[in-house]
Coordinates of N, CA and C in Angstrom, one line a residue:
M25 N 0.8 -1.2 0.0 CA 0.0 0.0 0.0 C 0.9 1.2 0.0
P26 N 0.6 2.2 -0.9 CA 1.5 3.4 -1.0 C 1.4 4.2 0.3
K27 N 2.5 4.8 0.6 CA 2.5 5.6 1.8 C 1.8 7.0 1.6
Q28 N 0.9 7.4 2.5 CA 0.3 8.6 2.3 C 1.2 9.8 2.7
R29 N 1.1 10.9 1.9 CA 2.0 12.0 2.1 C 1.4 12.8 3.3
K30 N 2.3 13.3 4.1 CA 1.9 14.0 5.3 C 1.7 15.5 4.9
F31 N 0.6 16.1 5.3 CA 0.4 17.5 5.1 C 0.6 18.4 6.3
T32 N 1.4 19.4 6.2 CA 1.7 20.3 7.3 C 1.0 21.7 6.9
V33 N 0.3 22.2 7.8 CA -0.4 23.5 7.5 C 0.2 24.6 8.3
A34 N 0.5 25.7 7.6 CA 1.0 26.9 8.2 C 0.3 28.1 7.7
A35 N 0.6 29.3 8.2 CA -0.1 30.5 7.8 C 0.8 31.7 8.0
G36 N 0.6 32.7 7.1 CA 1.4 33.9 7.2 C 0.8 35.1 6.6
T37 N 1.5 36.2 6.5 CA 0.9 37.4 6.0 C 1.8 38.1 5.0
V38 N 1.2 38.9 4.1 CA 1.9 39.9 3.3 C 1.5 41.2 4.0
T39 N 2.3 41.7 4.9 CA 2.0 42.9 5.7 C 2.5 44.1 4.9
I40 N 1.6 45.0 4.6 CA 1.9 46.2 3.8 C 1.6 47.5 4.6
R41 N 2.6 48.3 4.7 CA 2.5 49.6 5.5 C 2.2 50.7 4.5
H42 N 1.1 51.4 4.7 CA 0.7 52.5 3.9 C 0.9 53.8 4.7
R43 N 1.5 54.8 4.1 CA 1.7 56.1 4.7 C 1.3 57.2 3.7
P44 N 0.6 58.2 4.1 CA 0.1 59.2 3.2 C 1.3 59.9 2.4
G45 N 1.1 59.9 1.1 CA 2.0 60.5 0.2 C 3.3 59.7 0.0
K46 N 3.4 58.5 0.5 CA 4.6 57.7 0.4 C 4.3 56.3 -0.3
E47 N 5.3 55.7 -0.8 CA 5.2 54.4 -1.4 C 4.9 53.4 -0.3
P48 N 4.0 52.4 -0.6 CA 3.8 51.3 0.4 C 5.1 50.5 0.6
H49 N 5.2 49.9 1.8 CA 6.3 49.0 2.1 C 5.9 47.7 2.5
V50 N 6.6 46.6 2.2 CA 6.3 45.2 2.5 C 7.2 44.7 3.6
L51 N 6.7 44.0 4.5 CA 7.4 43.4 5.6 C 8.0 42.1 5.2
L52 N 9.4 41.9 5.4 CA 10.1 40.7 5.2 C 10.9 40.3 6.4
V53 N 11.2 39.1 6.5 CA 12.1 38.6 7.6 C 13.2 37.8 7.0
H54 N 14.4 37.8 7.6 CA 15.5 37.0 7.2 C 15.7 35.8 8.2
R55 N 15.8 34.6 7.7 CA 16.0 33.4 8.6 C 17.5 33.0 8.4
P56 N 18.3 33.1 9.4 CA 19.7 32.7 9.3 C 19.9 31.2 9.0
A57 N 19.0 30.3 9.5 CA 19.2 28.9 9.3 C 19.1 28.5 7.8
Y58 N 18.3 29.3 7.0 CA 18.1 29.1 5.6 C 18.8 30.1 4.7
N59 N 19.2 31.2 5.4 CA 19.8 32.4 4.7 C 18.8 32.8 3.6
D60 N 17.6 33.0 4.0 CA 16.6 33.5 3.0 C 15.8 34.7 3.5
W61 N 15.3 35.4 2.5 CA 14.3 36.5 2.9 C 13.0 36.0 2.5
T62 N 12.1 36.1 3.4 CA 10.8 35.5 3.2 C 9.7 36.3 3.9
L63 N 8.4 35.9 3.7 CA 7.3 36.4 4.4 C 7.2 35.8 5.8
P64 N 6.8 36.5 6.8 CA 6.6 35.9 8.1 C 5.4 34.9 8.1
K65 N 5.7 33.7 8.6 CA 4.8 32.6 8.6 C 5.2 31.6 9.6
G66 N 4.3 30.6 9.9 CA 4.6 29.5 10.8 C 3.5 28.5 10.9
H67 N 3.8 27.5 11.7 CA 2.9 26.4 11.9 C 1.7 26.8 12.8
L68 N 0.6 26.1 12.7 CA -0.5 26.3 13.5 C -0.3 25.6 14.9
D69 N -0.8 26.2 15.9 CA -0.9 25.5 17.2 C -2.1 24.6 17.2
P70 N -2.1 23.6 18.1 CA -3.3 22.7 18.1 C -4.6 23.5 18.2
D71 N -5.6 23.1 17.3 CA -6.9 23.7 17.3 C -6.9 25.2 17.0
E72 N -5.9 25.7 16.3 CA -5.8 27.1 16.0 C -6.3 27.4 14.6
Y73 N -7.1 28.5 14.5 CA -7.5 28.9 13.1 C -6.3 29.3 12.3
E74 N -6.3 29.1 11.0 CA -5.2 29.6 10.2 C -5.0 31.1 10.3
A75 N -6.1 31.8 10.3 CA -6.0 33.3 10.4 C -5.4 33.7 11.7
V76 N -5.7 33.1 12.8 CA -5.1 33.4 14.1 C -3.6 33.1 14.1
A77 N -3.2 32.0 13.5 CA -1.8 31.6 13.4 C -1.0 32.6 12.6
A78 N -1.7 33.1 11.5 CA -1.0 34.1 10.6 C -0.6 35.4 11.4
V79 N -1.5 35.9 12.2 CA -1.3 37.1 13.1 C -0.2 36.8 14.1
R80 N -0.4 35.6 14.8 CA 0.6 35.3 15.9 C 2.0 35.1 15.3
E81 N 2.1 34.4 14.2 CA 3.4 34.1 13.7 C 4.1 35.4 13.1
T82 N 3.3 36.3 12.6 CA 3.8 37.6 12.1 C 4.4 38.4 13.2
H83 N 3.7 38.4 14.4 CA 4.2 39.1 15.5 C 5.5 38.4 16.1
E84 N 5.4 37.1 16.2 CA 6.6 36.4 16.8 C 7.8 36.6 16.0
E85 N 7.7 36.6 14.6 CA 8.9 36.6 13.8 C 9.3 38.0 13.5
S86 N 8.5 39.0 13.6 CA 8.9 40.4 13.2 C 8.7 41.5 14.3
G87 N 7.9 41.2 15.4 CA 7.6 42.2 16.4 C 6.5 43.1 15.9
V88 N 5.9 42.8 14.8 CA 4.8 43.7 14.3 C 3.4 43.0 14.5
R89 N 2.6 43.8 15.2 CA 1.2 43.3 15.4 C 0.3 43.8 14.2
V90 N -0.5 42.9 13.7 CA -1.2 43.2 12.4 C -2.7 42.8 12.6
V91 N -3.5 43.4 11.7 CA -4.9 42.9 11.5 C -5.0 42.4 10.0
L92 N -5.8 41.3 9.9 CA -5.9 40.7 8.5 C -6.9 41.4 7.7
R93 N -6.7 41.4 6.4 CA -7.6 41.9 5.4 C -8.0 40.8 4.4
E94 N -7.7 40.9 3.1 CA -8.1 40.0 2.1 C -7.3 38.7 2.2
P95 N -8.0 37.5 2.0 CA -7.2 36.3 1.9 C -6.5 36.2 0.5
L96 N -5.3 35.7 0.5 CA -4.5 35.7 -0.7 C -4.3 34.3 -1.3
G97 N -5.0 33.3 -0.7 CA -4.9 31.9 -1.2 C -3.7 31.2 -0.4
A98 N -3.3 30.1 -1.0 CA -2.3 29.3 -0.4 C -1.3 28.8 -1.4
I99 N -0.1 28.6 -0.9 CA 1.0 27.9 -1.8 C 1.4 26.6 -1.1
S100 N 1.9 25.7 -1.9 CA 2.3 24.4 -1.3 C 3.6 24.0 -1.9
Y101 N 4.4 23.3 -1.2 CA 5.7 22.8 -1.6 C 6.1 21.6 -0.8
P102 N 6.9 20.7 -1.4 CA 7.3 19.5 -0.7 C 8.3 19.8 0.5
V103 N 8.1 19.1 1.6 CA 9.0 19.2 2.7 C 9.2 17.8 3.3
G104 N 10.5 17.4 3.2 CA 10.8 16.0 3.7 C 9.9 15.0 2.9
G105 N 9.2 14.2 3.6 CA 8.3 13.2 3.0 C 6.9 13.6 2.8
G106 N 6.7 14.9 3.0 CA 5.3 15.4 2.9 C 5.2 16.7 2.1
T107 N 4.0 17.4 2.3 CA 3.7 18.6 1.7 C 3.4 19.7 2.7
K108 N 3.9 20.9 2.5 CA 3.6 22.0 3.4 C 2.6 22.9 2.6
V109 N 1.5 23.3 3.3 CA 0.6 24.2 2.7 C 0.6 25.5 3.6
V110 N 0.8 26.6 2.9 CA 0.8 27.9 3.7 C -0.3 28.8 3.2
H111 N -1.1 29.2 4.1 CA -2.2 30.1 3.8 C -1.8 31.6 4.1
Y112 N -2.1 32.5 3.2 CA -1.7 33.9 3.4 C -2.9 34.9 3.3
W113 N -2.7 35.9 4.1 CA -3.6 37.1 4.1 C -2.8 38.4 3.9
R114 N -3.5 39.3 3.2 CA -2.9 40.6 3.2 C -3.2 41.2 4.6
A115 N -2.2 41.9 5.2 CA -2.4 42.4 6.5 C -1.9 43.9 6.6
E116 N -2.4 44.6 7.6 CA -2.0 46.0 7.9 C -1.4 46.1 9.3
P117 N -0.3 46.7 9.5 CA 0.3 46.9 10.8 C -0.4 47.8 11.7
I118 N -0.5 47.5 13.0 CA -1.2 48.4 13.9 C -0.2 48.8 15.0
E119 N 0.8 48.0 15.2 CA 1.8 48.3 16.3 C 3.1 47.6 16.0
A120 N 4.2 48.2 16.3 CA 5.5 47.5 16.0 C 6.5 47.7 17.2
S121 N 7.2 46.7 17.5 CA 8.3 46.8 18.5 C 9.5 46.2 18.0
K122 N 10.7 46.6 18.5 CA 11.9 46.1 18.0 C 12.1 44.6 18.5
R123 N 12.4 43.7 17.5 CA 12.5 42.3 17.9 C 14.0 42.0 18.0
K124 N 14.3 41.3 19.1 CA 15.7 40.9 19.3 C 16.1 39.8 18.4
P125 N 17.2 39.9 17.6 CA 17.6 38.8 16.7 C 17.8 37.5 17.4
D126 N 17.4 36.4 16.8 CA 17.7 35.1 17.4 C 18.0 34.1 16.2
K127 N 18.1 32.8 16.5 CA 18.4 31.8 15.5 C 17.3 31.6 14.5
E128 N 16.1 32.0 14.9 CA 14.9 31.9 13.9 C 14.9 33.0 12.9
V129 N 14.9 34.2 13.4 CA 14.9 35.4 12.6 C 15.9 36.4 13.1
D130 N 16.8 36.8 12.3 CA 17.9 37.8 12.7 C 17.7 39.2 12.1
K131 N 16.9 39.3 11.1 CA 16.7 40.6 10.5 C 15.2 40.8 10.1
V132 N 14.7 42.0 10.3 CA 13.4 42.4 9.8 C 13.5 43.7 9.0
A133 N 12.8 43.7 7.9 CA 12.9 44.8 6.9 C 11.6 45.2 6.4
W134 N 11.4 46.6 6.2 CA 10.3 47.2 5.5 C 10.9 47.6 4.1
L135 N 10.4 47.1 3.0 CA 11.0 47.4 1.7 C 9.9 47.9 0.8
S136 N 10.3 48.7 -0.2 CA 9.4 49.1 -1.3 C 9.1 47.8 -2.0
P137 N 7.9 47.8 -2.7 CA 7.5 46.6 -3.5 C 8.7 46.1 -4.4
A138 N 9.3 47.0 -5.1 CA 10.3 46.6 -6.1 C 11.5 46.0 -5.3
N139 N 11.9 46.6 -4.3 CA 13.1 46.1 -3.5 C 12.7 44.8 -2.8
A140 N 11.5 44.7 -2.3 CA 11.0 43.5 -1.7 C 11.1 42.3 -2.6
L141 N 10.5 42.5 -3.8 CA 10.5 41.4 -4.8 C 11.8 41.0 -5.3
E142 N 12.7 42.0 -5.3 CA 14.1 41.7 -5.7 C 14.9 40.9 -4.6
R143 N 14.6 41.2 -3.4 CA 15.3 40.5 -2.3 C 14.7 39.2 -1.9
M144 N 13.4 39.0 -2.2 CA 12.8 37.7 -1.7 C 13.4 36.5 -2.4
T145 N 13.5 35.4 -1.7 CA 14.2 34.2 -2.1 C 13.3 33.3 -3.0
Y146 N 12.0 33.3 -2.7 CA 11.1 32.2 -3.3 C 10.1 32.9 -4.3
D147 N 10.1 32.3 -5.5 CA 9.2 32.8 -6.5 C 7.7 32.7 -6.2
D148 N 7.3 31.6 -5.5 CA 5.9 31.5 -5.2 C 5.4 32.5 -4.2
E149 N 6.3 32.9 -3.3 CA 6.0 34.0 -2.4 C 5.9 35.3 -3.1
K150 N 6.7 35.5 -4.1 CA 6.7 36.7 -4.8 C 5.3 36.9 -5.5
E151 N 4.8 35.8 -6.0 CA 3.4 35.9 -6.6 C 2.4 36.3 -5.6
V152 N 2.5 35.8 -4.4 CA 1.6 36.2 -3.3 C 1.7 37.7 -3.0
V153 N 2.9 38.2 -3.0 CA 3.1 39.6 -2.8 C 2.5 40.5 -3.9
R154 N 2.7 40.0 -5.1 CA 2.1 40.8 -6.3 C 0.6 40.8 -6.1
K155 N 0.0 39.7 -5.7 CA -1.4 39.7 -5.6 C -1.9 40.7 -4.5
A156 N -1.1 40.7 -3.4 CA -1.5 41.6 -2.3 C -1.4 43.1 -2.7
L157 N -0.4 43.4 -3.6 CA -0.2 44.7 -4.0 C -1.2 45.2 -5.0
E158 N -2.1 44.3 -5.5 CA -3.2 44.7 -6.3 C -4.2 45.5 -5.6
Y159 N -4.2 45.3 -4.2 CA -5.2 46.1 -3.4 C -4.5 47.4 -3.1
R160 N -4.9 48.5 -3.7 CA -4.2 49.8 -3.6 C -4.4 50.5 -2.3
Q161 N -5.6 50.3 -1.7 CA -5.9 51.1 -0.5 C -6.2 50.2 0.7
P162 N -6.0 50.8 1.9 CA -6.4 50.0 3.1 C -7.9 49.7 3.1
S163 N -8.2 48.6 3.7 CA -9.6 48.1 3.7 C -10.0 47.7 5.0
T164 N -11.3 47.3 5.1 CA -11.9 46.8 6.4 C -12.4 45.4 6.2
A165 N -12.2 44.5 7.1 CA -12.7 43.2 7.0 C -14.2 43.2 7.4
F166 N -15.0 42.4 6.7 CA -16.4 42.2 7.0 C -16.7 40.7 7.2
L167 N -16.9 40.3 8.4 CA -17.0 38.8 8.6 C -18.5 38.4 8.8
V168 N -18.9 37.3 8.2 CA -20.2 36.8 8.3 C -20.1 35.5 9.1
V169 N -20.7 35.4 10.2 CA -20.5 34.2 11.1 C -21.8 33.6 11.4
R170 N -21.9 32.2 11.3 CA -23.1 31.5 11.7 C -23.0 31.3 13.2
H171 N -24.2 31.3 13.8 CA -24.3 31.1 15.3 C -23.6 29.7 15.7
S172 N -23.1 29.7 16.9 CA -22.5 28.4 17.4 C -23.6 27.4 17.7
K173 N -23.2 26.2 18.2 CA -24.2 25.1 18.4 C -25.3 25.5 19.3
A174 N -26.5 25.4 18.9 CA -27.7 25.7 19.7 C -28.5 24.5 20.1
M175 N -29.3 24.6 21.0 CA -30.2 23.5 21.4 C -31.0 23.0 20.2
D176 N -31.3 21.7 20.1 CA -32.1 21.2 19.0 C -33.5 21.7 19.2
R177 N -34.1 22.0 18.0 CA -35.5 22.5 18.1 C -36.4 21.5 18.8
K178 N -36.2 20.2 18.6 CA -37.1 19.2 19.2 C -37.0 19.2 20.7
N179 N -35.9 19.7 21.2 CA -35.7 19.7 22.7 C -36.1 21.1 23.3
W180 N -36.6 22.0 22.5 CA -36.9 23.3 23.0 C -38.4 23.6 22.8
S181 N -39.0 24.0 23.9 CA -40.5 24.2 23.9 C -40.9 25.7 23.8
G182 N -39.9 26.6 23.9 CA -40.2 28.0 23.9 C -40.1 28.6 22.5
R183 N -40.2 29.9 22.4 CA -40.1 30.5 21.0 C -38.7 30.2 20.4
D184 N -38.7 30.0 19.1 CA -37.4 29.6 18.5 C -36.4 30.7 18.6
Q185 N -36.8 31.9 18.6 CA -35.9 33.0 18.7 C -35.2 33.0 20.0
A186 N -35.8 32.4 21.0 CA -35.2 32.4 22.4 C -34.3 31.1 22.6
R187 N -34.2 30.3 21.6 CA -33.4 29.0 21.7 C -32.0 29.4 22.0
P188 N -31.4 28.9 23.1 CA -30.0 29.3 23.4 C -28.9 28.3 22.8
I189 N -27.7 28.7 23.0 CA -26.6 27.8 22.6 C -26.3 26.8 23.7
T190 N -25.6 25.8 23.4 CA -25.3 24.7 24.3 C -23.9 24.9 24.9
A191 N -23.5 24.0 25.8 CA -22.2 24.0 26.3 C -21.1 24.0 25.2
R192 N -21.4 23.1 24.2 CA -20.5 23.1 23.1 C -20.5 24.4 22.3
G193 N -21.7 25.0 22.2 CA -21.8 26.3 21.5 C -21.0 27.4 22.3
R194 N -21.0 27.3 23.6 CA -20.3 28.3 24.4 C -18.8 28.2 24.1
K195 N -18.3 26.9 24.0 CA -16.9 26.7 23.7 C -16.6 27.3 22.3
Q196 N -17.4 27.0 21.4 CA -17.2 27.5 20.0 C -17.2 29.1 20.0
A197 N -18.1 29.7 20.8 CA -18.1 31.1 20.8 C -16.8 31.7 21.4
K198 N -16.3 31.0 22.4 CA -15.0 31.5 23.0 C -13.9 31.4 21.9
R199 N -13.9 30.3 21.1 CA -12.9 30.1 20.1 C -12.9 31.2 19.0
L200 N -14.1 31.9 18.9 CA -14.2 33.0 17.9 C -13.4 34.2 18.3
V201 N -13.2 34.4 19.6 CA -12.6 35.6 20.1 C -11.2 35.9 19.4
P202 N -10.3 35.0 19.4 CA -9.0 35.3 18.7 C -9.2 35.5 17.2
L203 N -10.2 34.9 16.6 CA -10.4 35.0 15.2 C -10.9 36.5 14.9
F204 N -11.8 37.0 15.7 CA -12.3 38.3 15.6 C -11.2 39.3 15.8
E205 N -10.3 39.0 16.8 CA -9.2 39.9 17.1 C -8.2 39.9 15.9
A206 N -8.1 38.8 15.2 CA -7.1 38.7 14.1 C -7.6 39.7 12.9
F207 N -8.9 39.9 12.8 CA -9.4 40.7 11.7 C -9.7 42.1 12.2
G208 N -9.4 42.4 13.5 CA -9.6 43.8 14.0 C -11.1 44.2 14.0
V209 N -12.0 43.2 14.4 CA -13.4 43.5 14.4 C -13.7 44.7 15.4
A210 N -14.4 45.7 14.9 CA -14.6 46.9 15.6 C -16.1 47.2 15.9
A211 N -17.0 46.4 15.3 CA -18.4 46.5 15.5 C -19.1 45.2 15.4
L212 N -20.2 45.0 16.1 CA -20.9 43.7 16.1 C -22.4 43.9 15.8
A213 N -22.8 43.2 14.8 CA -24.3 43.2 14.4 C -24.8 41.8 14.4
S214 N -26.0 41.6 14.9 CA -26.5 40.2 15.0 C -28.0 40.2 14.8
S215 N -28.4 39.0 14.4 CA -29.8 38.7 14.5 C -30.2 38.9 16.0
T216 N -31.5 39.2 16.2 CA -31.9 39.3 17.6 C -32.2 38.0 18.3
S217 N -32.1 36.9 17.5 CA -32.2 35.6 18.1 C -31.2 35.3 19.2
T218 N -31.6 34.7 20.3 CA -30.7 34.5 21.4 C -29.4 33.8 21.0
R219 N -29.5 32.7 20.2 CA -28.4 31.9 19.9 C -27.3 32.7 19.1
C220 N -27.8 33.7 18.3 CA -26.9 34.5 17.6 C -26.2 35.5 18.5
V221 N -26.9 36.2 19.3 CA -26.3 37.2 20.2 C -25.4 36.5 21.2
Q222 N -25.7 35.3 21.7 CA -24.8 34.6 22.6 C -23.5 34.2 22.0
T223 N -23.5 34.0 20.7 CA -22.3 33.6 20.0 C -21.3 34.8 20.0
L224 N -21.8 36.0 20.0 CA -20.9 37.1 19.9 C -20.5 37.7 21.3
Q225 N -21.2 37.2 22.3 CA -21.0 37.8 23.7 C -19.6 37.7 24.3
P226 N -18.9 36.5 24.1 CA -17.6 36.5 24.7 C -16.6 37.6 24.1
F227 N -16.7 37.8 22.8 CA -15.9 38.8 22.2 C -16.3 40.2 22.7
A228 N -17.7 40.4 22.7 CA -18.2 41.7 23.0 C -17.8 42.0 24.5
K229 N -17.9 41.1 25.4 CA -17.5 41.3 26.8 C -16.0 41.6 26.9
Q230 N -15.2 40.9 26.2 CA -13.8 41.2 26.3 C -13.4 42.6 25.8
Q231 N -14.1 43.0 24.7 CA -13.8 44.3 24.1 C -14.6 45.4 24.6
R232 N -15.5 45.1 25.5 CA -16.5 46.1 26.0 C -17.3 46.7 24.9
M233 N -17.8 45.9 24.0 CA -18.6 46.4 22.9 C -20.0 45.9 23.0
D234 N -20.9 46.7 22.4 CA -22.3 46.3 22.3 C -22.5 45.4 21.1
V235 N -23.6 44.6 21.2 CA -24.0 43.8 20.1 C -25.3 44.4 19.6
D236 N -25.3 45.0 18.4 CA -26.5 45.6 17.8 C -27.3 44.5 17.2
G237 N -28.6 44.4 17.7 CA -29.5 43.4 17.2 C -30.4 43.9 16.1
W238 N -30.6 43.1 15.1 CA -31.5 43.4 13.9 C -32.5 42.3 13.6
Q239 N -33.8 42.7 13.7 CA -34.8 41.7 13.5 C -34.8 41.1 12.1
V240 N -34.3 41.9 11.1 CA -34.3 41.5 9.7 C -33.3 40.3 9.5
L241 N -32.4 40.2 10.4 CA -31.4 39.1 10.3 C -31.9 37.8 10.9
T242 N -33.1 37.8 11.5 CA -33.6 36.5 12.1 C -34.0 35.6 11.0
E243 N -34.0 34.3 11.3 CA -34.4 33.3 10.3 C -35.9 33.6 9.8
E244 N -36.7 33.9 10.8 CA -38.1 34.1 10.5 C -38.4 35.2 9.6
I245 N -37.7 36.3 9.7 CA -37.9 37.5 8.9 C -37.0 37.5 7.7
G246 N -35.8 37.2 7.9 CA -34.8 37.4 6.8 C -35.1 36.5 5.6
E247 N -35.6 35.3 5.8 CA -35.9 34.4 4.7 C -37.0 34.9 3.8
H248 N -37.8 35.8 4.2 CA -38.9 36.4 3.4 C -38.6 37.9 3.1
N249 N -37.4 38.4 3.4 CA -37.1 39.8 3.1 C -35.7 39.9 2.7
A250 N -35.4 39.2 1.6 CA -34.0 39.3 1.1 C -33.5 40.7 0.8
K251 N -34.4 41.5 0.3 CA -34.1 42.9 -0.1 C -33.6 43.6 1.2
G252 N -34.4 43.5 2.3 CA -34.0 44.1 3.5 C -32.7 43.7 4.1
V253 N -32.4 42.4 3.9 CA -31.1 41.9 4.4 C -30.0 42.5 3.5
R254 N -30.2 42.5 2.2 CA -29.1 43.1 1.4 C -28.9 44.6 1.7
Q255 N -30.0 45.3 1.9 CA -29.8 46.7 2.3 C -29.1 46.9 3.6
L256 N -29.4 46.1 4.6 CA -28.7 46.2 5.8 C -27.2 45.8 5.7
M257 N -26.9 44.8 4.9 CA -25.5 44.4 4.7 C -24.7 45.6 4.1
K258 N -25.3 46.3 3.1 CA -24.7 47.4 2.5 C -24.4 48.5 3.5
R259 N -25.4 48.7 4.4 CA -25.3 49.7 5.4 C -24.2 49.4 6.4
L260 N -24.1 48.2 6.8 CA -23.1 47.8 7.8 C -21.7 47.8 7.2
A261 N -21.6 47.4 5.9 CA -20.3 47.4 5.3 C -19.7 48.8 5.0

């Protein structure tokens, strides 16, 4: 029986710094073990979202805290007896601190697009950078999230809109907190259904934010008012 190839999943960013009246700059790191210039990236921790890993690894390797924007797809390449898949996002810096050089990363650089592409070691990463540079202006992420695990309808005798999330659902809601942080979520809008509001409450509590409830986003109303849902989505975006 042929041996199955092992897949390793990693995540990283193309972090682009925009300054008024100046050329954008791309964040690169130098790894002494490979003597290469590359995008910040790394492996996922157990049960970690790819997007969360991308933000964490960027900070660990460069000292730069970022928020994610557009997904840029993934690249893959052989590593040992398996395949490594790296997911990338375009990112914007929100804070930077000087990182002490170590055996993993000894240099961090902000370079113009032309200089970054010239210095980078890997052609497939260059293509990811070119794709990121197609987005000319800073943007804002808009996340659409389904509610976490709720009680089954057959086990609930009250109004369906009041149906709550379960213990499993509460765990899922807590897992969303670092994901929302990764994208810099700054406002929360929800269906007024209890299960939907409860899904956002852990993040809202941590950030001291309100959850704005909208009846038109409920299953009962939204299914019959697609125009109203579209109008609200445009307003929120």
